[in-house]
Short mmCIF file of C-alpha atoms and ligand atoms in Angstrom, two decimals:
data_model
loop_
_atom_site.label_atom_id
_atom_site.label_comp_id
_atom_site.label_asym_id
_atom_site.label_seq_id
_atom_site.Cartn_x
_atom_site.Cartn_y
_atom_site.Cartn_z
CA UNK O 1 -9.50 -7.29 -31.06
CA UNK O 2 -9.63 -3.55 -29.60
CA UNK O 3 -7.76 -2.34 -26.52
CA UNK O 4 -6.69 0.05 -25.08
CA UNK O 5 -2.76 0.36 -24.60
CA UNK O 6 -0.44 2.21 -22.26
CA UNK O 7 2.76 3.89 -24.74
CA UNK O 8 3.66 7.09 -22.51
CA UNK O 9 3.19 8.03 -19.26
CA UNK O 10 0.44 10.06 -19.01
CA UNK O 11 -0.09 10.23 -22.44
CA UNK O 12 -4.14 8.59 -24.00
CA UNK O 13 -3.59 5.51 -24.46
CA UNK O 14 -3.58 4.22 -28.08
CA UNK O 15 -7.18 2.49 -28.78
CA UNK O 16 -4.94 -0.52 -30.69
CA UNK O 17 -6.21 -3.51 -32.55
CA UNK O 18 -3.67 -6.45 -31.19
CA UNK O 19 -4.11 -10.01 -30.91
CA UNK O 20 -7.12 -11.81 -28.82
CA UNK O 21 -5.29 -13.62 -25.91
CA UNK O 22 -3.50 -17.04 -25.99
CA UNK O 23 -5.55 -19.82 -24.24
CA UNK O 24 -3.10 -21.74 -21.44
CA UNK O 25 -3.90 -25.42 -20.96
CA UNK O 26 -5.51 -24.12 -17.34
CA UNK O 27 -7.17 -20.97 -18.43
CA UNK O 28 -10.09 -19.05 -19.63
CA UNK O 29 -10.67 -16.33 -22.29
CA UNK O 30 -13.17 -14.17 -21.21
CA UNK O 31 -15.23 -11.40 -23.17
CA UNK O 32 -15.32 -8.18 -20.97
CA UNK O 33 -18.48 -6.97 -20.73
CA UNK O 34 -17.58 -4.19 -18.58
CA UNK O 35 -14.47 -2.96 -16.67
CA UNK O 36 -14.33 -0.57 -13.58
CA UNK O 37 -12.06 2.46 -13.81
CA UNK O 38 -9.47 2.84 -10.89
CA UNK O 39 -7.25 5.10 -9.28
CA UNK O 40 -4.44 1.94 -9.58
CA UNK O 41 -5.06 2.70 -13.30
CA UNK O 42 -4.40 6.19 -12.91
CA UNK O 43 -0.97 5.08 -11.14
CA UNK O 44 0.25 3.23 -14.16
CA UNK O 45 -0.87 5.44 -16.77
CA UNK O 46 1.14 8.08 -14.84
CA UNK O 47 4.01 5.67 -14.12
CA UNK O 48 4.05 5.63 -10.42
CA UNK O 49 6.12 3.15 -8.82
CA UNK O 50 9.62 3.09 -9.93
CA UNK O 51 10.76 3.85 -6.33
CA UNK O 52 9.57 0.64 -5.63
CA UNK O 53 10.61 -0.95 -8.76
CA UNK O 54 6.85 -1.58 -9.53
CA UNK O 55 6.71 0.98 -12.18
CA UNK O 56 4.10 -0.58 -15.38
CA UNK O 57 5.92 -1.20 -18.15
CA UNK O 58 5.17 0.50 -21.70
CA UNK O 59 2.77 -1.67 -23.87
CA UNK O 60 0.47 -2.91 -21.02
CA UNK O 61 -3.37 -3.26 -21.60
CA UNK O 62 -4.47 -1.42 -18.70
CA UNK O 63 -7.82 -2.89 -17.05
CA UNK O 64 -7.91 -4.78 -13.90
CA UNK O 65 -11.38 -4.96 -13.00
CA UNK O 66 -13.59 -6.77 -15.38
CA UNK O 67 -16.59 -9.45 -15.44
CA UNK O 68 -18.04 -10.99 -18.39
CA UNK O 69 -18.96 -14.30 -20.24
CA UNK O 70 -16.35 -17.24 -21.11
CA UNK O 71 -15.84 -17.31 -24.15
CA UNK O 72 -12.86 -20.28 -24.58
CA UNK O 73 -11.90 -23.07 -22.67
CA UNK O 74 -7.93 -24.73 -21.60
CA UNK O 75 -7.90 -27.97 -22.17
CA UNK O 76 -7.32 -28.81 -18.22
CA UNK O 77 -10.13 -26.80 -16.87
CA UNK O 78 -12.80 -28.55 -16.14
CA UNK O 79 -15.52 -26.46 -13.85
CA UNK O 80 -15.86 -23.55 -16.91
CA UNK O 81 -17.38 -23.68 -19.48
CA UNK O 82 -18.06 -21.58 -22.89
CA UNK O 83 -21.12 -18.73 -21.50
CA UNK O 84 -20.32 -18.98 -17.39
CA UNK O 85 -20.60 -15.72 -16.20
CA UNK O 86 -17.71 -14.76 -14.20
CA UNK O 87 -15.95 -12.09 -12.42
CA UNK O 88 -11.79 -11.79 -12.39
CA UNK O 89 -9.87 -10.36 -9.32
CA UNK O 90 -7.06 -8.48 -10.45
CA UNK O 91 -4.93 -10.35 -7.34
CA UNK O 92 -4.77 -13.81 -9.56
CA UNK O 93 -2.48 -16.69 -7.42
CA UNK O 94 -1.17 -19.71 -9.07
CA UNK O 95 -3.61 -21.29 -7.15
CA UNK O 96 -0.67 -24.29 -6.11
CA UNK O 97 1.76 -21.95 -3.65
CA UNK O 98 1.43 -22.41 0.11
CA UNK O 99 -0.65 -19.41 0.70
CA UNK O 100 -3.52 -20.46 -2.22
CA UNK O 101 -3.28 -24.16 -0.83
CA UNK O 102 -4.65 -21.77 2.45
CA UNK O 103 -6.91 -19.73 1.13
CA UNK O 104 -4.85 -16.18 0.93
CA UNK O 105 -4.66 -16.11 -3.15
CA UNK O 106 -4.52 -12.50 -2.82
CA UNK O 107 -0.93 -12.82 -1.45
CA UNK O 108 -0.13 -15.60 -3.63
CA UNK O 109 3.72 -16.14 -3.26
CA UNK O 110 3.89 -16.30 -7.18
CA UNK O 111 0.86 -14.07 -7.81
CA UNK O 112 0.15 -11.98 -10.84
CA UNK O 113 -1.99 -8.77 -11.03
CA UNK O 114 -4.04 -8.53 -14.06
CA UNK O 115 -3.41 -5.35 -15.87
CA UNK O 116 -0.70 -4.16 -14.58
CA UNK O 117 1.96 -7.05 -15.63
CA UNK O 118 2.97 -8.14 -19.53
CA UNK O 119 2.32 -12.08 -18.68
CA UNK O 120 -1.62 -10.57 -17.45
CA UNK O 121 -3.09 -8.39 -20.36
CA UNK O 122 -5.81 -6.28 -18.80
CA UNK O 123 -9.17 -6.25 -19.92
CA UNK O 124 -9.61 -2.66 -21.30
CA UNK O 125 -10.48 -4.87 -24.20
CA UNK O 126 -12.68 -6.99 -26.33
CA UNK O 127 -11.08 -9.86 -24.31
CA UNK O 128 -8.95 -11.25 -21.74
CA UNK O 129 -7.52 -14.23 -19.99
CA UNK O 130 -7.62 -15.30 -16.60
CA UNK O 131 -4.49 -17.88 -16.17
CA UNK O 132 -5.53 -20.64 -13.70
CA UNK O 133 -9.12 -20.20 -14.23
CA UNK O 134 -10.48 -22.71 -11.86
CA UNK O 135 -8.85 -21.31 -9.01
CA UNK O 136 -9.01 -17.55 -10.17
CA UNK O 137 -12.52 -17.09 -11.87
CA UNK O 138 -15.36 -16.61 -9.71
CA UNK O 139 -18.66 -17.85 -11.25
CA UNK O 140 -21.33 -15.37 -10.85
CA UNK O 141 -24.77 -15.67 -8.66
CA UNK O 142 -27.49 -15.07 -11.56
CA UNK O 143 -29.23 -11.39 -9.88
CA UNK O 144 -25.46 -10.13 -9.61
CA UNK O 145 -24.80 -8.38 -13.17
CA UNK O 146 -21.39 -7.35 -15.02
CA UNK O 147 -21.91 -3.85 -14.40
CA UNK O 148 -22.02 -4.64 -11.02
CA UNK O 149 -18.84 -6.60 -10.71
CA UNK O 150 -17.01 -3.73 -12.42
CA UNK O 151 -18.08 -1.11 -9.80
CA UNK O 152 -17.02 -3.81 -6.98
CA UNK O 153 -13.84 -3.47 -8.86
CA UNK O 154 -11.08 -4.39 -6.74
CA UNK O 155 -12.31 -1.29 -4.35
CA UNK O 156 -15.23 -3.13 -2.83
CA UNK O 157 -13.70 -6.34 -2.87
CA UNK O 158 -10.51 -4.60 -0.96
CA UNK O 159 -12.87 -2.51 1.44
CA UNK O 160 -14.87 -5.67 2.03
CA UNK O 161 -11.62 -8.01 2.90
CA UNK O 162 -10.23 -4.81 4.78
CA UNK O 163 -13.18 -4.41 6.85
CA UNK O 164 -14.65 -7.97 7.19
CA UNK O 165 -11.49 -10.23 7.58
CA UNK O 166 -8.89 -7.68 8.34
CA UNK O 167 -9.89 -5.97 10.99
CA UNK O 168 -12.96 -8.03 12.19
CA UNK O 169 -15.52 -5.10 12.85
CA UNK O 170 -18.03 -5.80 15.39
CA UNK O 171 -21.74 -4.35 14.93
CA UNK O 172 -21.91 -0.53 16.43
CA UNK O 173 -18.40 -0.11 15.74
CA UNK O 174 -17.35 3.13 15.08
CA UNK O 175 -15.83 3.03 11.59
CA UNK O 176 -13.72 6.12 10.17
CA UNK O 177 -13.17 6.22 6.90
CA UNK O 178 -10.73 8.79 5.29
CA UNK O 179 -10.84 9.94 1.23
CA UNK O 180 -13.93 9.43 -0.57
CA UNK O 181 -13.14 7.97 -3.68
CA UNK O 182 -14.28 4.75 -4.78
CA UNK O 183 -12.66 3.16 -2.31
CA UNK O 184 -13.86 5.20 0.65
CA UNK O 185 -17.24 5.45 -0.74
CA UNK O 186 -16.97 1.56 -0.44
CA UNK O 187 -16.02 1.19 2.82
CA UNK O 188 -18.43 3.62 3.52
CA UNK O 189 -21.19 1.17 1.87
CA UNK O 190 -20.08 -2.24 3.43
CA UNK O 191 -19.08 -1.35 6.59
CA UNK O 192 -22.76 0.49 6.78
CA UNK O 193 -24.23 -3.32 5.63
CA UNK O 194 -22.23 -5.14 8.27
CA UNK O 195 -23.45 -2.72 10.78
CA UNK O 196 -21.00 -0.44 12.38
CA UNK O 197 -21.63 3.61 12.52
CA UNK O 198 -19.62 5.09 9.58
CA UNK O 199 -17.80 8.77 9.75
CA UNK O 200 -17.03 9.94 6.19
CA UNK O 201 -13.78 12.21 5.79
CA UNK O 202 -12.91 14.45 2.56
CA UNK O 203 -12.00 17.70 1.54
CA UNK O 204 -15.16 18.08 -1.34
CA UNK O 205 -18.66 18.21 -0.61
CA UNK O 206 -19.93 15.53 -3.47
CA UNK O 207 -18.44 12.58 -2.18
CA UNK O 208 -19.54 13.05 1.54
CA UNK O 209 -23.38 13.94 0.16
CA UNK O 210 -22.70 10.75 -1.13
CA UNK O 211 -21.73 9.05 2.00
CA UNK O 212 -24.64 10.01 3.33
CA UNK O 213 -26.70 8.60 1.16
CA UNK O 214 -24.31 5.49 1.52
CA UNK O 215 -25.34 5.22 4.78
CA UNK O 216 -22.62 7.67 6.93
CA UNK O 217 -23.94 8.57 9.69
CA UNK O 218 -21.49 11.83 10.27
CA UNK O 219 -19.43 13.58 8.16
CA UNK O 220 -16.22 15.68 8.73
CA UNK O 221 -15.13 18.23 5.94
CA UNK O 222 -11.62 18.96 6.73
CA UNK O 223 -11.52 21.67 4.46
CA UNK O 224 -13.54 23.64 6.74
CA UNK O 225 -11.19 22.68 9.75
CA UNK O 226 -8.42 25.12 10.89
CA UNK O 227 -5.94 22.67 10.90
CA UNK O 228 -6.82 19.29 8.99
CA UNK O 229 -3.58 17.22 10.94
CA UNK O 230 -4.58 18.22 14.37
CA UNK O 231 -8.67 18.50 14.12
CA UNK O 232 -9.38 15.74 12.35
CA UNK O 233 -8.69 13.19 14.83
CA UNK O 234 -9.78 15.92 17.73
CA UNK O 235 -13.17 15.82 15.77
CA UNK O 236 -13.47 11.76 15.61
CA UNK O 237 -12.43 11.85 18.78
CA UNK O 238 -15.54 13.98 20.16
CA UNK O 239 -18.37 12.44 18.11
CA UNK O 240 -17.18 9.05 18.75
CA UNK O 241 -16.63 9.49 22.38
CA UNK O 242 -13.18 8.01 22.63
CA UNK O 243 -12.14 7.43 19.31
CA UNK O 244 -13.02 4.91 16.56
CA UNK O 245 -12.60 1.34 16.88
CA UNK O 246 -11.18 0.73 13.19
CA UNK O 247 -10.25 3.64 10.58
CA UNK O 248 -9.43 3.23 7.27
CA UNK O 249 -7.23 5.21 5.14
CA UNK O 250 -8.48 5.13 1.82
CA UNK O 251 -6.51 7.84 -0.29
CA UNK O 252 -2.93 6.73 1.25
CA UNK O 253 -1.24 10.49 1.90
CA UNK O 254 0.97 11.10 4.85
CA UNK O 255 -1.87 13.03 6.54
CA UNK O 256 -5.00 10.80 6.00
CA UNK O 257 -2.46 7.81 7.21
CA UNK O 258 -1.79 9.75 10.45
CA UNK O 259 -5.13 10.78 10.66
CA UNK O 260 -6.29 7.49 10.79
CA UNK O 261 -3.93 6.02 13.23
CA UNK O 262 -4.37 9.06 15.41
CA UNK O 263 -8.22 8.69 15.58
CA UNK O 264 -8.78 5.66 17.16
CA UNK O 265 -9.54 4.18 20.70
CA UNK O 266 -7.45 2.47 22.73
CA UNK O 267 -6.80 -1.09 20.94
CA UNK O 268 -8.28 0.17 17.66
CA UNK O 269 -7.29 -0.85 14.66
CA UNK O 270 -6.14 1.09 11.31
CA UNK O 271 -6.78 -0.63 8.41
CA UNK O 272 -3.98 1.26 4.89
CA UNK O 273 -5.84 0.48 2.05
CA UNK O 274 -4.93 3.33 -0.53
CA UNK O 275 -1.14 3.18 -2.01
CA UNK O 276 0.76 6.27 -1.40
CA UNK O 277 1.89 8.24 -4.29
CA UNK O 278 5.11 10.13 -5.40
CA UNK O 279 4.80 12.60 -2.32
CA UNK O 280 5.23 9.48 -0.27
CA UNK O 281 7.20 7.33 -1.89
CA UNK O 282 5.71 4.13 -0.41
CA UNK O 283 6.85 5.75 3.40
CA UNK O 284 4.88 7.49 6.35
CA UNK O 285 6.44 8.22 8.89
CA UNK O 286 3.84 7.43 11.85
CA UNK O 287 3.67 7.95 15.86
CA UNK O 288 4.82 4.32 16.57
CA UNK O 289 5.69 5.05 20.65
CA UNK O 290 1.40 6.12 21.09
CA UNK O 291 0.53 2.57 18.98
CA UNK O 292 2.78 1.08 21.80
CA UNK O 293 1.27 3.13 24.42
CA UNK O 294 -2.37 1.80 23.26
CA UNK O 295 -2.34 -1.54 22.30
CA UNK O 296 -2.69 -0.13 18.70
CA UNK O 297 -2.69 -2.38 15.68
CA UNK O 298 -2.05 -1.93 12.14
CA UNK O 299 -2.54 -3.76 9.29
CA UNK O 300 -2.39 -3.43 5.76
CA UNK O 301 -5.29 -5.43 3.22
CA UNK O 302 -4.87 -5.88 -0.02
CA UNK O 303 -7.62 -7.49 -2.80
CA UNK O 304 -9.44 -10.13 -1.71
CA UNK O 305 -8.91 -14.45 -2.08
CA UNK O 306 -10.92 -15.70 -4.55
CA UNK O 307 -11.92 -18.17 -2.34
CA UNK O 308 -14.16 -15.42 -0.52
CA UNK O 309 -15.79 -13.66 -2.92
CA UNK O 310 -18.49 -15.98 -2.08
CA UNK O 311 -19.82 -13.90 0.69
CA UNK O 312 -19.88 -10.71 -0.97
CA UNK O 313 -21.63 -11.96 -3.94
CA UNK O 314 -24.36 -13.18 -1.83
CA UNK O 315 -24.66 -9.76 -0.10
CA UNK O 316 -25.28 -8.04 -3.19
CA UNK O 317 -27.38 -10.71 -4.45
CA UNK O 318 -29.81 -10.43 -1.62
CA UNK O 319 -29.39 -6.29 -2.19
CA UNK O 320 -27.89 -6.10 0.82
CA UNK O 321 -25.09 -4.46 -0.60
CA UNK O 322 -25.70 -2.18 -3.24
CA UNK O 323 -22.49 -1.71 -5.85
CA UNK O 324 -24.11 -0.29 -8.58
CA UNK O 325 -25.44 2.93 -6.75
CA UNK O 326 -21.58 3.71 -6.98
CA UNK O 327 -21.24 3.90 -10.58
CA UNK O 328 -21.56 7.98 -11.54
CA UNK O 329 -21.03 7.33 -15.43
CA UNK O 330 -20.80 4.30 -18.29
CA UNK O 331 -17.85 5.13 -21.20
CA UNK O 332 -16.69 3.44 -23.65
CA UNK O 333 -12.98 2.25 -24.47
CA UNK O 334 -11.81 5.55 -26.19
CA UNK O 335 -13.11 7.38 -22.95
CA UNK O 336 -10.93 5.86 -20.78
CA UNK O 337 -8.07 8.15 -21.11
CA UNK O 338 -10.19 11.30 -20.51
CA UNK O 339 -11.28 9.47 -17.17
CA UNK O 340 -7.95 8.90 -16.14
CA UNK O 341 -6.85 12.68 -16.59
CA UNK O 342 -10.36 13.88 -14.79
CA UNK O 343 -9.11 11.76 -11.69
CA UNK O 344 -5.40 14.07 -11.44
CA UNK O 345 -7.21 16.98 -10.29
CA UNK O 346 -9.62 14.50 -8.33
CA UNK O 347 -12.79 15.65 -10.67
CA UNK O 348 -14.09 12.07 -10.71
CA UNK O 349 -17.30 10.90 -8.60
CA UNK O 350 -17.80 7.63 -7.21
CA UNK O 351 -17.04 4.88 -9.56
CA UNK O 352 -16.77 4.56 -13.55
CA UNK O 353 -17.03 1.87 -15.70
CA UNK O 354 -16.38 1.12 -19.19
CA UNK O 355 -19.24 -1.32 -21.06
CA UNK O 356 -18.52 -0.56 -24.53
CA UNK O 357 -16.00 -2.61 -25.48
ZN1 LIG X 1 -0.18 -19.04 -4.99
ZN1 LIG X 2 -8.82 -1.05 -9.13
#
C-alpha cells in the first residue's frame, strides 16, 4: 500500500509503497478515507521533542487523525465488523489499565499515540490499524462523514475535552482563546455551541475573520497592540469586565501561556492545550504567587477518552457543531509535505485534510 514516510527531519516525506498493516487478535484494519493535517505533524516532521526524549523516530508513517471504513477483522473483536464506519483517536489506551477501566483512555497508563510511535503506523496511508479496536474505535453516527472526522482531528476532540470536561464552562462564560490555528479556531467553534462569549486572539487577520464567522464575539489583534505581553490581558480584562472565566492557550509560546493565565478573573481557569516548541523547551516560567493570590487553577487537557466521543458526535450530527466549515483545502498524499512546510511560516488556514489516499 502507499504512505507517506518520515526519513529526515524536515525533509518531504518519501510517498513509499510498504506493507498493509498486521491484524492483532484484538484489532481492526481500517481504510483511511481521509486524514486531518496537524501542527503535532509538523512537530515530528521537524523532530521536535528530543528535550523531552519524545523526539519521532525515522521511518514513522506520520498521520494521526483519520476516519474511514473497516476493512479486516481480529479474531477477538467482536462489536466490528468488515464496512463499520469509524473514527480513530490518536490517544489509543490498552483499554485494560486502571485509568481505561475509568474512563480516562486518553491518559492510558500504557497508551500509544497513533502516528507518532513505530508499534502505531499512522494513517497517511491506504490503511491503518487501530490495536484494541473495541475499546479504541469509535463507530460513527450515519449524518457524521469522514471528512468530517478528519477536521475534528484530534484539535476538536482536544478543544472539546478541554473546554467541556476540563474546565467545566458554564453558559455566558467568558472564554479567551489565544492562537488561531486549528486548534483555536476549534475552541473558538465549541465553546461558541456550548454557549459561553468567545474572544479570539492572533497576530493575522484571516484566522480572526474566521472566528468571527465561528461565532467570536470580539477579537483582539495583538499585532496592532503596543506591547502584546502587557495589553493583551489589559484588553481581556476591559471587554470582559474583570477578566475571563477560562482561557485557553492554543499555540503553547511563553507569551500566549502568560497571556492566558494573566487574563482571567479571580478563580478562573487556564486551560494549555498547544505543546510548546524548541523556544520553550516544554517550560514556562509563569506568575505562580498571583494564581495563589486568586484562587487560580490550571490544568492541562490532552485528546479526548474514547469513551466520550459520544457527545461530540451527536453535536455535529444534529449540526450543532459544525467541523467541516474548518477545513480550508482537500490534498492528496504527495501534498502533505508541502502542507507541513506552509505551516513553519504559519501560512496555513484553518484545517487541512488529506482524502486521496
Ligand atoms: Zn489503559
Ligand atoms: Zn493532530
Amino acid at each position: 500500500m502507499r504512505a507517506a514516510v518520515l526519513e529526515a527531519y524536515g525533509e518531504p516525506l518519501s510517498i513509499e509503497s510498504v506493507d498493509a498493516p498486521a491484524l492483532a487478535p484484538h484489532g481492526v484494519v481500517v481504510d483511511v478515507e481521509a486524514c486531518g493535517i496537524c501542527r503535532s505533524d509538523w512537530h515530528a516532521w521537524k523532530g521536535h521533542g528530543e528535550w523531552a526524549d519524545d523526539r519521532v523516530p525515522l521511518g514513522q508513517i506520520l498521520g494521526h487523525e483519520p476516519a474511514g471504513r473497516v476493512a479486516r477483522v481480529g479474531d477477538r473483536v467482536e462489536t466490528l465488523a468488515v464496512g463499520d464506519r469509524v473514527a480513530i483517536p490518536f490517544n489509543l489506551g490498552d483499554g485494560s489499565c486502571y485509568q481505561c477501566r475509568n474512563g480516562h483512555g486518553n491518559v492510558c497508563e500504557d497508551g500509544y499515540a497513533l502516528g507518532f510511535e513505530p508499534s502505531v503506523p499512522g494513517a497517511f496511508a491506504e490503511r491503518t490499524h487501530v490495536p484494541h479496536a473495541e475499546f479504541n474505535a469509535v463507530t460513527l453516527p450515519k449524518g457524521v462523514s469522514a471528512e468530517a472526522v478528519a477536521a475534528l482531528g484530534c484539535r476538536y476532540v482536544t478543544a472539546f475535552h478541554a473546554l467541556a470536561h476540563r474546565a467545566d464552562i458554564d453558559a455566558g462564560d467568558w472564554v479567551a482563546v489565544h492562537g488561531c490555528g486549528g486548534l483555536g479556531l476549534a475552541a473558538v467553534q465549541i465553546a461558541t455551541a456550548l454557549g459561553a462569549r468567545v474572544i479570539a486572539i492572533d497576530v493575522r487577520d484571516d484566522p480572526l475573520e474566521l472566528a468571527i464567522d465561528l461565532g467570536a464575539e470580539e477579537t483582539i489583534d495583538a499585532s496592532e497592540l503596543e506591547d502584546e505581553r502587557t495589553d493583551v490581558p489589559g484588553t481581556i480584562r476591559t471587554i470582559t469586565d474583570g477578566g475571563a472565566h477560562v482561557s485557553i492557550d492554543a499555540l503553547g509560546r511563553a507569551e500566549t501561556c502568560r497571556n492566558s493565565l494573566e487574563c482571567l478573573r479571580i478563580r478562573g481557569t487556564h486551560v494549555q492545550i498547544g505543546l510548546t516548541t524548541a523556544a520553550e523547551r516544554g517550560e514556562v516560567s509563569l506568575p505562580i504567587d498571583e494564581m495563589t493570590r486568586w484562587d487560580v487553577t490550571l490544568v492541562g487537557s490532552r485528546g479526548m477518552p474514547p469513551s466520550r466521543y459520544d457527545e461530540l458526535l451527536r453535536m455535529i450530527d444534529s449540526g450543532a457543531l459544525e467541523p467541516a466549515k474548518l477545513v480550508t483545502r482537500r490534498v492528496g498524499l504527495e501534498d502533505v509535505s508541502d502542507r507541513l512546510a506552509a505551516m513553519t511560516e504559519y501560512e496555513t488556514r484553518g484545517v487541512e485534510v488529506v482524502t486521496e489516499l
